[in-house]
mmCIF file of C-alpha atoms in Angstrom:
data_model
loop_
_atom_site.group_PDB
_atom_site.id
_atom_site.type_symbol
_atom_site.label_atom_id
_atom_site.label_comp_id
_atom_site.label_asym_id
_atom_site.label_seq_id
_atom_site.Cartn_x
_atom_site.Cartn_y
_atom_site.Cartn_z
ATOM 1 C CA MET A 1 0.749 170.420 92.633
ATOM 2 C CA LEU A 2 3.036 172.225 89.834
ATOM 3 C CA PHE A 3 6.341 171.416 88.484
ATOM 4 C CA GLN A 4 7.329 173.724 85.628
ATOM 5 C CA GLN A 5 9.993 173.326 83.371
ATOM 6 C CA GLU A 6 11.324 177.316 82.469
ATOM 7 C CA GLU A 7 12.759 176.338 79.008
ATOM 8 C CA SER A 8 9.543 174.661 77.436
ATOM 9 C CA LEU A 9 6.127 173.975 78.535
ATOM 10 C CA MET A 10 7.032 170.899 80.074
ATOM 11 C CA GLN A 11 5.148 170.621 83.597
ATOM 12 C CA ILE A 12 3.996 167.731 86.274
ATOM 13 C CA ARG A 13 0.763 167.480 87.916
ATOM 14 C CA VAL A 14 -0.887 165.256 89.541
ATOM 15 C CA ALA A 15 -3.822 164.106 87.785
ATOM 16 C CA GLN A 16 -7.003 164.860 87.960
ATOM 17 C CA GLU A 17 -10.841 163.986 87.560
ATOM 18 C CA GLN A 18 -10.505 164.611 83.619
ATOM 19 C CA ASP A 19 -7.959 162.174 83.062
ATOM 20 C CA GLN A 20 -9.762 159.650 83.832
ATOM 21 C CA PRO A 21 -9.782 158.260 80.610
ATOM 22 C CA TYR A 22 -5.988 158.321 80.245
ATOM 23 C CA LEU A 23 -5.722 156.541 83.291
ATOM 24 C CA VAL A 24 -7.962 153.730 81.539
ATOM 25 C CA ARG A 25 -6.579 153.816 78.496
ATOM 26 C CA GLU A 26 -2.629 153.608 80.660
ATOM 27 C CA TYR A 27 -3.954 149.988 81.851
ATOM 28 C CA LEU A 28 -6.000 148.810 79.161
ATOM 29 C CA GLN A 29 -2.474 149.293 76.997
ATOM 30 C CA HIS A 30 0.484 147.592 80.002
ATOM 31 C CA LEU A 31 -1.773 145.576 82.978
ATOM 32 C CA SER A 32 -5.121 143.935 82.009
ATOM 33 C CA PRO A 33 -7.536 144.186 78.499
ATOM 34 C CA HIS A 34 -10.084 144.051 81.239
ATOM 35 C CA LEU A 35 -12.242 147.650 81.373
ATOM 36 C CA GLY A 36 -13.878 146.978 84.518
ATOM 37 C CA GLU A 37 -10.635 146.915 86.605
ATOM 38 C CA ALA A 38 -9.311 149.575 84.318
ATOM 39 C CA GLU A 39 -11.727 152.086 85.443
ATOM 40 C CA ARG A 40 -11.762 150.838 89.602
ATOM 41 C CA TYR A 41 -7.403 151.466 88.754
ATOM 42 C CA ALA A 42 -8.392 155.298 87.270
ATOM 43 C CA TRP A 43 -10.758 155.729 90.098
ATOM 44 C CA GLN A 44 -8.625 154.443 93.022
ATOM 45 C CA HIS A 45 -5.211 156.868 91.993
ATOM 46 C CA LEU A 46 -7.814 159.673 91.332
ATOM 47 C CA GLN A 47 -9.158 159.253 95.312
ATOM 48 C CA VAL A 48 -7.236 156.604 97.153
ATOM 49 C CA GLU A 49 -3.612 156.570 95.732
ATOM 50 C CA ARG A 50 -2.177 158.922 93.692
ATOM 51 C CA ALA A 51 -1.068 159.680 90.569
ATOM 52 C CA LEU A 52 1.331 162.793 88.337
ATOM 53 C CA LEU A 53 1.276 163.040 85.025
ATOM 54 C CA LEU A 54 4.035 164.640 82.145
ATOM 55 C CA GLU A 55 2.881 166.510 79.885
ATOM 56 C CA ASP A 56 4.468 168.461 77.191
ATOM 57 C CA LYS A 57 1.692 171.327 75.237
ATOM 58 C CA GLY A 58 -0.863 169.578 77.156
ATOM 59 C CA PHE A 59 0.320 166.371 75.574
ATOM 60 C CA VAL A 60 0.754 163.463 78.359
ATOM 61 C CA VAL A 61 3.919 161.784 77.737
ATOM 62 C CA GLY A 62 4.825 160.272 81.655
ATOM 63 C CA PHE A 63 3.072 158.743 84.153
ATOM 64 C CA ALA A 64 3.591 157.744 88.000
ATOM 65 C CA SER A 65 1.893 156.457 90.718
ATOM 66 C CA TRP A 66 2.176 156.146 94.441
ATOM 67 C CA GLY A 67 0.341 154.857 97.488
ATOM 68 C CA ARG A 68 0.749 154.731 101.257
ATOM 69 C CA ARG A 69 1.005 151.603 102.599
ATOM 70 C CA GLU A 70 0.268 150.686 106.302
ATOM 71 C CA GLY A 71 -0.591 154.187 108.446
ATOM 72 C CA VAL A 72 0.759 157.177 108.373
ATOM 73 C CA ARG A 73 2.863 157.319 111.179
ATOM 74 C CA ALA A 74 4.945 153.679 109.211
ATOM 75 C CA GLY A 75 6.000 156.530 106.437
ATOM 76 C CA LEU A 76 5.796 153.477 104.169
ATOM 77 C CA ALA A 77 5.022 154.064 100.539
ATOM 78 C CA GLN A 78 4.942 152.025 97.254
ATOM 79 C CA LEU A 79 5.868 153.275 93.628
ATOM 80 C CA THR A 80 3.334 152.082 91.727
ATOM 81 C CA GLY A 81 4.453 152.700 88.526
ATOM 82 C CA ILE A 82 6.887 155.416 86.175
ATOM 83 C CA ARG A 83 6.222 155.388 82.789
ATOM 84 C CA ILE A 84 7.592 157.809 80.161
ATOM 85 C CA ILE A 85 6.350 156.934 76.021
ATOM 86 C CA ALA A 86 8.988 155.507 73.916
ATOM 87 C CA THR A 87 9.285 158.450 72.287
ATOM 88 C CA ARG A 88 10.763 160.664 75.252
ATOM 89 C CA ARG A 89 12.992 158.100 77.310
ATOM 90 C CA GLN A 90 16.940 158.512 77.487
ATOM 91 C CA GLN A 91 15.727 162.355 78.230
ATOM 92 C CA GLY A 92 15.715 162.215 81.902
ATOM 93 C CA HIS A 93 12.247 162.509 82.337
ATOM 94 C CA GLY A 94 12.044 159.860 84.324
ATOM 95 C CA THR A 95 14.166 161.182 86.693
ATOM 96 C CA GLU A 96 12.889 164.096 87.268
ATOM 97 C CA LEU A 97 9.191 162.441 87.386
ATOM 98 C CA PHE A 98 10.505 160.364 90.139
ATOM 99 C CA HIS A 99 11.798 163.346 92.138
ATOM 100 C CA ALA A 100 8.333 165.084 91.599
ATOM 101 C CA VAL A 101 7.158 161.957 92.758
ATOM 102 C CA LEU A 102 8.895 161.576 95.767
ATOM 103 C CA GLN A 103 8.331 165.664 96.725
ATOM 104 C CA ASP A 104 4.689 164.839 96.712
ATOM 105 C CA MET A 105 5.285 161.865 98.695
ATOM 106 C CA GLU A 106 7.223 163.913 101.659
ATOM 107 C CA ALA A 107 4.339 166.548 101.124
ATOM 108 C CA TYR A 108 1.366 163.974 101.643
ATOM 109 C CA TYR A 109 3.259 162.869 105.135
ATOM 110 C CA ALA A 110 4.150 166.296 105.722
ATOM 111 C CA ASP A 111 0.910 167.239 105.519
ATOM 112 C CA LEU A 112 -0.418 164.686 107.963
ATOM 113 C CA ASP A 113 2.620 165.143 110.576
ATOM 114 C CA SER A 114 4.359 162.028 109.950
ATOM 115 C CA ALA A 115 7.726 161.514 107.596
ATOM 116 C CA LEU A 116 8.036 159.745 104.629
ATOM 117 C CA ARG A 117 10.767 157.027 106.042
ATOM 118 C CA ARG A 118 10.606 154.287 102.922
ATOM 119 C CA VAL A 119 9.999 154.172 99.928
ATOM 120 C CA PHE A 120 9.952 150.420 98.232
ATOM 121 C CA LEU A 121 8.728 148.740 94.378
ATOM 122 C CA PHE A 122 8.364 145.527 92.178
ATOM 123 C CA SER A 123 10.013 146.152 89.338
ATOM 124 C CA PRO A 124 11.093 144.040 86.058
ATOM 125 C CA GLU A 125 14.897 143.237 86.100
ATOM 126 C CA ALA A 126 15.055 145.980 82.773
ATOM 127 C CA THR A 127 14.636 148.584 85.096
ATOM 128 C CA ALA A 128 16.737 147.745 87.503
ATOM 129 C CA PRO A 129 19.667 149.855 87.240
ATOM 130 C CA PHE A 130 17.284 153.185 86.400
ATOM 131 C CA PHE A 131 16.537 152.884 90.068
ATOM 132 C CA ALA A 132 19.679 151.490 91.314
ATOM 133 C CA ARG A 133 21.229 155.103 89.693
ATOM 134 C CA LEU A 134 17.945 157.002 91.967
ATOM 135 C CA GLY A 135 19.090 154.820 94.846
ATOM 136 C CA PHE A 136 17.410 152.009 95.129
ATOM 137 C CA ALA A 137 18.800 149.042 96.897
ATOM 138 C CA GLN A 138 17.595 145.447 95.675
ATOM 139 C CA ARG A 139 16.324 143.187 98.780
ATOM 140 C CA ALA A 140 15.202 140.952 96.694
ATOM 141 C CA VAL A 141 14.797 138.696 93.273
ATOM 142 C CA LEU A 142 11.030 137.050 92.896
ATOM 143 C CA ASN A 143 9.129 135.056 90.670
ATOM 144 C CA ASP A 144 7.152 137.593 88.738
ATOM 145 C CA HIS A 145 3.653 136.112 89.200
ATOM 146 C CA ARG A 146 2.547 137.317 85.783
ATOM 147 C CA ALA A 147 5.132 135.917 83.784
ATOM 148 C CA VAL A 148 6.649 132.489 82.967
ATOM 149 C CA ASN A 149 10.737 132.801 83.459
ATOM 150 C CA GLN A 150 10.570 136.175 84.648
ATOM 151 C CA THR A 151 11.260 138.045 87.639
ATOM 152 C CA ASP A 152 10.425 141.193 89.945
ATOM 153 C CA ILE A 153 13.194 142.927 91.535
ATOM 154 C CA LEU A 154 12.196 144.220 95.336
ATOM 155 C CA GLN A 155 13.439 147.705 96.070
ATOM 156 C CA ILE A 156 14.177 149.910 99.094
ATOM 157 C CA LEU A 157 14.749 153.369 99.390
ATOM 158 C CA ASP A 158 15.399 154.402 103.110
ATOM 159 C CA ARG A 159 15.193 157.854 103.366
#
């Protein structure tokens, strides 16, 4: 799957084996400094779940990941991450990447003679407005188990 903008060399593509070092760095930078966990994270997103990369002239400027939850017939997917590098934020790339992920989810379920019914995610409060603009509804506020005095927002998008 490849999504390409006409006016630039910007493209969105599914992560491949050669992207493993990028996925490891992404994990180490944003989630944990543990190399073994980072390598498992990369393997999981290349072999089991999905990762899409937003590139500009061959340089990764954004990343999104998702995974199927429950059985295929449930039509349930979790958006597990979406990030745009700081210098490219507020330019519509996050929205563009999200819509590419949604297309990828729908195609995945269609290929298995099923349908995407619901997407859910956990996000920090700071990104909740972004997901609300994309149609997600806030369902719960949870104490963030990773950080003191922080919360995660459970958000749902029904299809």
